[in-house]
Amino acid sequence: MRFVLRIFGWLFAAGAIAFVIGAAIAGGLIWHYSQDLPDYAQLRNYEPPVMTRVHAGDGSLIAEYARERRLYLPIQAVPKLVVDAYLSAEDKNFYKHMGVDPEGLVRAAISNYRNRAANRRPQGASTITQQVAKNFFLSPEQSIERKIREALVALKLEATYSKDKILELYLNEIYLGAPAPGQGSYGIAAAALNYFGKSVHELNLQEAAYLAALPKAPSDLHPFRNRDRAIERRNYVIDRMVENGYVKREAGEEAKKQPLGVNPRTVSPNQIAAGYFAEEIRRELQDRYGEKKLLEGGLSVRATVDPKTQLMARKALVDGLVRFDEARGWRGAIQKLDLGSGDWGVPLGELPVLGDVAPWRLAVVLDVNGDSAKVGLHPLRDNAGHLNKARQTLTLAGDGIKWTRRARVSQAVSVGDVVYVEPMDSKPGYARLRQLPEVNGAIVVMDPFSGRVIAMVGGFSHDQSEFNRATQALRQPGSSFKPFVYATALDNGYTPSSIILDAPIEVDQGPGLGMWRPENYDGKFTGPRTLRYGIQFSKNLMTVRLAKDVGMPLVAEYARRFGIYDDMQPVLSMSLGAGETTVMRMTAAYSMLVNGGRRIRPTLIDRIQDRSGTTIFRHDQRVCEGCNAEKWTNQAEPRLVDNRDQVLDPLTAYQMVSILEGVVNAGTATVVKSVGKPLAGKTGTTNDAKDVWFVGFSPDLAVGVYMGFDKPKSLGTSATAGQYAAPIFRDFMTVALKDKPATPFRVPAGIKLIRVDPRSGMRAGGEGGILEAFKPGTAPPDSYSVIGAAGDGSAPLSVGPGGGRAIGSGTGGLY
């Protein structure tokens, strides 16, 4: 008996020693593999990367920025159907285990042993918690060491987070494949949108089951390349949901009979038209917050763009550029294809296509027969990224090439030519020949009272060139700058009836530089004229004289106030728009004229919220007094306090608006009159017509238009802004104001409207003359006096070096 007890004692001691040694070894291993694992703080503060989304003013999506396309959805917002599908597919014991599932390990081992000869993929035993650990903190390598680390991190996660939080992280982190090129989906919210065009709340049983099937092998279960295998795996998930009691068997059998129903969402017209707008926002967000926050921070951006107005602006600009380009004739095909005897769609389909020039289509000429040609359209790609096998052809006839200055179709195109064509709505089956314009331009549409940019187009095609000519192109504004010279004068004692001499003037540029002799566009001069006349007919000589009389340092200060230039050189040539600025800046400056002289800051963004919904930026900085009252207690109504700077006297601002209205009604921009609504603005054409501008406004909308070659060269010896830029403004305003009433410009209190003689500026008798705006204490002159006169006006007025050193050569701003 004693011997037996001794044996048991030895065995117990050996077992205890073995246990201690094993525990020590296990502890050592755990310590070793825990050295570089994340601590509790890292786990608790972890935030998965979430994409930034940009929405237009009407709520429609215009852009997404991300390394991983992920939308974050709190677990409380995930439908039970979706949760049940993922638990059935991935970890049915999730709410029971501690991060590692022993039952699952045994089940996987038995299953893999039974299937060892079937050449099937081994069944995994990782829990959802382990998958979270692997996806967030570990490498994807398959090794025993990684599995140990995975289990240790899973145990830490279970100690750090609730089960619901772990499931939330999992459902928002997992990669679920790409139903179409460029639509890689991370998390269930992004996947539901990309695969089915739905929110997760709209998913039905078979759709939720398919998304739950994807984590194991998203590429192998592609809905188009591997449809049968995808359906098989989806049905497996449905069977597990039935087995687990989440779904009734009848509902499960019915769901298994349904097709996958995958319908990848397509790019909306808003995203196509807003390329420049979205890219400008991306640059601003990156400058403001950095690339990491832009791509991973989950920002929600409400842009100022109005999609309908954006489409109108894009069409007006494109039509204007094409109109200019086509007037110069056909330049020929983009390139030549050797069609051979094979399928013409294959070589054509491999060519790059501009995706934002719809309804234009890339095409290849298949056959030419004198007065007509057959063209094949660029084949579209299916959801798997493969070229569609369907082929579409159109006929190019005489009425589709009229603008090319070719008598017959065969003189314009030949077999193998790659060209752009536009299907003709009025003649189905036929096309109009198109060519990408060499000239380019920009248009900006702004709310003049807030600075909100409602539309912005920075060129013909963002796919062709991302260079934004609205914000990045520094170009001379020419005569479109002149209103700010005249506004400076009106704000400092001049009146619209002040007389300025329109006669030759010469400026001494300093030692060795000779004389600068600006000229009017037409080379003529008209003698003494009113200040209104100088703007209305864009007289260079009058503008230089006025700038000399006012003083260029003061003009430079006003240009800074209006944000046109940050530091303009105070030289006389700058009064004619010889400096360089952007369309955005000019449009904002004109906005300050029509809004009564209030400073505005142009913005493309109304509001930015972080991933938690907290507003971190708001453009509107006005204070609302009384807006936070808990209830109504007979207090005064809430009011907005406008604390913006006054850059110009409101009465001066209206005087300029009235004068610029005259430019449209009887000046250099009469082409705009056909809109039939109160409009005002100013043309601008620079030296050798390298740039043409029109910047103008209605009472509630400011618009800037620019056209020119990216590498500056003349648009033509007789080109003017009234001929090319103003019609773009006209076309836009025609559609933008179509359903709006003809609202007159607002006249501020204190303005006196007095009838004057447009020639002399003196008070007119009877019903003759024009109504001119005067400030209190001013009136039409009783006597005739001329600003800038030199003797009898027959000889040029000479200005010494003190009058300003002219920059460059030529006449500065022209018409």
Short mmCIF file of N, CA and C in Angstrom, two decimals, residues 311-382:
data_model
loop_
_atom_site.label_atom_id
_atom_site.label_comp_id
_atom_site.label_asym_id
_atom_site.label_seq_id
_atom_site.Cartn_x
_atom_site.Cartn_y
_atom_site.Cartn_z
N LEU A 311 -24.63 71.49 -64.99
CA LEU A 311 -24.83 70.97 -66.34
C LEU A 311 -25.08 72.09 -67.34
N MET A 312 -25.84 73.10 -66.93
CA MET A 312 -26.10 74.25 -67.80
C MET A 312 -24.80 74.98 -68.12
N ALA A 313 -23.97 75.20 -67.09
CA ALA A 313 -22.72 75.91 -67.29
C ALA A 313 -21.78 75.14 -68.19
N ARG A 314 -21.71 73.83 -67.97
CA ARG A 314 -20.82 73.01 -68.80
C ARG A 314 -21.25 73.03 -70.26
N LYS A 315 -22.55 72.93 -70.49
CA LYS A 315 -23.04 72.94 -71.86
C LYS A 315 -22.77 74.29 -72.53
N ALA A 316 -22.99 75.38 -71.82
CA ALA A 316 -22.76 76.71 -72.39
C ALA A 316 -21.29 76.89 -72.76
N LEU A 317 -20.38 76.45 -71.87
CA LEU A 317 -18.95 76.59 -72.15
C LEU A 317 -18.54 75.71 -73.32
N VAL A 318 -18.93 74.43 -73.27
CA VAL A 318 -18.55 73.49 -74.33
C VAL A 318 -19.08 73.97 -75.68
N ASP A 319 -20.33 74.41 -75.71
CA ASP A 319 -20.90 74.90 -76.98
C ASP A 319 -20.11 76.09 -77.50
N GLY A 320 -19.69 76.98 -76.60
CA GLY A 320 -18.93 78.14 -77.03
C GLY A 320 -17.55 77.77 -77.56
N LEU A 321 -16.87 76.83 -76.89
CA LEU A 321 -15.56 76.39 -77.37
C LEU A 321 -15.67 75.68 -78.70
N VAL A 322 -16.68 74.83 -78.85
CA VAL A 322 -16.88 74.10 -80.10
C VAL A 322 -17.25 75.07 -81.23
N ARG A 323 -18.08 76.05 -80.92
CA ARG A 323 -18.49 77.05 -81.92
C ARG A 323 -17.26 77.77 -82.48
N PHE A 324 -16.36 78.18 -81.59
CA PHE A 324 -15.13 78.85 -82.02
C PHE A 324 -14.27 77.91 -82.85
N ASP A 325 -14.11 76.67 -82.36
CA ASP A 325 -13.22 75.72 -83.01
C ASP A 325 -13.74 75.31 -84.39
N GLU A 326 -15.03 75.02 -84.49
CA GLU A 326 -15.57 74.55 -85.76
C GLU A 326 -15.55 75.65 -86.83
N ALA A 327 -15.60 76.90 -86.39
CA ALA A 327 -15.55 78.00 -87.35
C ALA A 327 -14.21 78.04 -88.08
N ARG A 328 -13.21 77.34 -87.55
CA ARG A 328 -11.89 77.31 -88.16
C ARG A 328 -11.64 76.04 -88.96
N GLY A 329 -12.68 75.22 -89.12
CA GLY A 329 -12.60 74.08 -90.02
C GLY A 329 -12.13 72.79 -89.39
N TRP A 330 -12.15 71.74 -90.19
CA TRP A 330 -11.82 70.37 -89.79
C TRP A 330 -10.32 70.15 -89.82
N ARG A 331 -9.75 69.62 -88.72
CA ARG A 331 -8.31 69.39 -88.64
C ARG A 331 -7.95 67.95 -88.98
N GLY A 332 -8.91 67.05 -89.07
CA GLY A 332 -8.62 65.67 -89.41
C GLY A 332 -8.84 64.71 -88.26
N ALA A 333 -8.62 63.43 -88.54
CA ALA A 333 -8.89 62.37 -87.57
C ALA A 333 -7.90 62.42 -86.40
N ILE A 334 -8.31 61.81 -85.29
CA ILE A 334 -7.45 61.72 -84.11
C ILE A 334 -6.26 60.81 -84.40
N GLN A 335 -6.54 59.66 -85.01
CA GLN A 335 -5.49 58.73 -85.42
C GLN A 335 -6.09 57.75 -86.43
N LYS A 336 -5.24 56.84 -86.92
CA LYS A 336 -5.67 55.89 -87.95
C LYS A 336 -5.53 54.47 -87.38
N LEU A 337 -6.56 53.63 -87.64
CA LEU A 337 -6.51 52.23 -87.25
C LEU A 337 -6.43 51.34 -88.48
N ASP A 338 -5.60 50.29 -88.40
CA ASP A 338 -5.58 49.27 -89.44
C ASP A 338 -6.63 48.23 -89.08
N LEU A 339 -7.78 48.29 -89.74
CA LEU A 339 -8.90 47.44 -89.36
C LEU A 339 -8.72 45.99 -89.78
N GLY A 340 -7.96 45.76 -90.86
CA GLY A 340 -7.76 44.39 -91.34
C GLY A 340 -9.09 43.73 -91.64
N SER A 341 -9.18 42.43 -91.38
CA SER A 341 -10.42 41.69 -91.65
C SER A 341 -11.06 41.18 -90.37
N GLY A 342 -10.51 41.60 -89.21
CA GLY A 342 -11.04 41.11 -87.94
C GLY A 342 -12.15 42.00 -87.39
N ASP A 343 -12.40 41.82 -86.13
CA ASP A 343 -13.44 42.59 -85.44
C ASP A 343 -12.92 43.99 -85.14
N TRP A 344 -13.48 45.02 -85.79
CA TRP A 344 -13.01 46.39 -85.60
C TRP A 344 -13.23 46.89 -84.17
N GLY A 345 -14.15 46.26 -83.43
CA GLY A 345 -14.44 46.71 -82.08
C GLY A 345 -13.29 46.48 -81.12
N VAL A 346 -12.47 45.46 -81.39
CA VAL A 346 -11.37 45.13 -80.48
C VAL A 346 -10.31 46.22 -80.48
N PRO A 347 -9.72 46.58 -81.64
CA PRO A 347 -8.70 47.65 -81.60
C PRO A 347 -9.29 48.99 -81.18
N LEU A 348 -10.53 49.27 -81.57
CA LEU A 348 -11.15 50.53 -81.18
C LEU A 348 -11.40 50.56 -79.68
N GLY A 349 -11.81 49.42 -79.13
CA GLY A 349 -12.11 49.34 -77.70
C GLY A 349 -10.90 49.51 -76.82
N GLU A 350 -9.70 49.31 -77.35
CA GLU A 350 -8.49 49.47 -76.55
C GLU A 350 -8.02 50.91 -76.48
N LEU A 351 -8.61 51.79 -77.28
CA LEU A 351 -8.19 53.19 -77.28
C LEU A 351 -8.79 53.92 -76.08
N PRO A 352 -8.03 54.86 -75.49
CA PRO A 352 -8.56 55.63 -74.35
C PRO A 352 -9.72 56.52 -74.80
N VAL A 353 -10.70 56.67 -73.93
CA VAL A 353 -11.90 57.43 -74.25
C VAL A 353 -12.11 58.50 -73.19
N LEU A 354 -12.52 59.68 -73.61
CA LEU A 354 -12.90 60.73 -72.66
C LEU A 354 -14.30 60.41 -72.16
N GLY A 355 -14.41 60.18 -70.86
CA GLY A 355 -15.69 59.75 -70.31
C GLY A 355 -16.66 60.86 -69.99
N ASP A 356 -16.21 62.13 -70.12
CA ASP A 356 -17.08 63.24 -69.72
C ASP A 356 -17.45 64.14 -70.90
N VAL A 357 -17.46 63.57 -72.11
CA VAL A 357 -17.85 64.38 -73.28
C VAL A 357 -19.17 63.91 -73.88
N ALA A 358 -19.90 63.07 -73.14
CA ALA A 358 -21.20 62.60 -73.62
C ALA A 358 -22.07 63.80 -74.00
N PRO A 359 -22.84 63.67 -75.09
CA PRO A 359 -23.16 62.45 -75.84
C PRO A 359 -22.18 62.12 -76.98
N TRP A 360 -21.01 62.75 -77.00
CA TRP A 360 -20.03 62.40 -78.02
C TRP A 360 -19.55 60.97 -77.79
N ARG A 361 -19.26 60.26 -78.88
CA ARG A 361 -18.75 58.88 -78.82
C ARG A 361 -17.54 58.74 -79.74
N LEU A 362 -16.54 58.02 -79.25
CA LEU A 362 -15.40 57.70 -80.10
C LEU A 362 -15.85 56.68 -81.14
N ALA A 363 -15.38 56.82 -82.37
CA ALA A 363 -15.82 55.92 -83.44
C ALA A 363 -14.69 55.73 -84.45
N VAL A 364 -14.84 54.69 -85.27
CA VAL A 364 -13.90 54.45 -86.36
C VAL A 364 -14.69 54.35 -87.66
N VAL A 365 -14.13 54.93 -88.72
CA VAL A 365 -14.79 54.92 -90.02
C VAL A 365 -14.60 53.54 -90.64
N LEU A 366 -15.70 52.87 -90.94
CA LEU A 366 -15.66 51.51 -91.48
C LEU A 366 -15.76 51.47 -92.99
N ASP A 367 -16.50 52.41 -93.55
CA ASP A 367 -16.73 52.39 -94.98
C ASP A 367 -17.08 53.80 -95.43
N VAL A 368 -16.59 54.21 -96.59
CA VAL A 368 -16.89 55.54 -97.13
C VAL A 368 -17.39 55.37 -98.56
N ASN A 369 -18.49 56.05 -98.84
CA ASN A 369 -19.07 55.97 -100.18
C ASN A 369 -19.52 57.36 -100.63
N GLY A 370 -18.56 58.17 -101.02
CA GLY A 370 -18.87 59.49 -101.56
C GLY A 370 -19.53 60.42 -100.57
N ASP A 371 -20.85 60.39 -100.54
CA ASP A 371 -21.60 61.34 -99.72
C ASP A 371 -22.02 60.77 -98.36
N SER A 372 -21.54 59.60 -98.01
CA SER A 372 -21.87 59.04 -96.70
C SER A 372 -20.76 58.10 -96.25
N ALA A 373 -20.77 57.82 -94.96
CA ALA A 373 -19.79 56.90 -94.39
C ALA A 373 -20.45 56.13 -93.26
N LYS A 374 -19.98 54.91 -93.05
CA LYS A 374 -20.45 54.08 -91.94
C LYS A 374 -19.40 54.13 -90.85
N VAL A 375 -19.81 54.46 -89.62
CA VAL A 375 -18.86 54.53 -88.51
C VAL A 375 -19.28 53.56 -87.42
N GLY A 376 -18.29 52.90 -86.80
CA GLY A 376 -18.55 51.99 -85.69
C GLY A 376 -18.23 52.66 -84.38
N LEU A 377 -19.16 52.59 -83.43
CA LEU A 377 -18.98 53.26 -82.14
C LEU A 377 -18.13 52.44 -81.19
N HIS A 378 -17.38 53.13 -80.37
CA HIS A 378 -16.53 52.48 -79.36
C HIS A 378 -17.39 51.56 -78.50
N PRO A 379 -17.04 50.26 -78.43
CA PRO A 379 -17.87 49.32 -77.65
C PRO A 379 -17.74 49.58 -76.16
N LEU A 380 -18.85 49.44 -75.47
CA LEU A 380 -18.86 49.63 -74.02
C LEU A 380 -18.30 48.39 -73.34
N ARG A 381 -17.94 48.51 -72.07
CA ARG A 381 -17.44 47.38 -71.31
C ARG A 381 -18.53 46.88 -70.37
N ASP A 382 -18.56 45.56 -70.15
CA ASP A 382 -19.57 45.01 -69.24
C ASP A 382 -19.09 45.16 -67.81
#
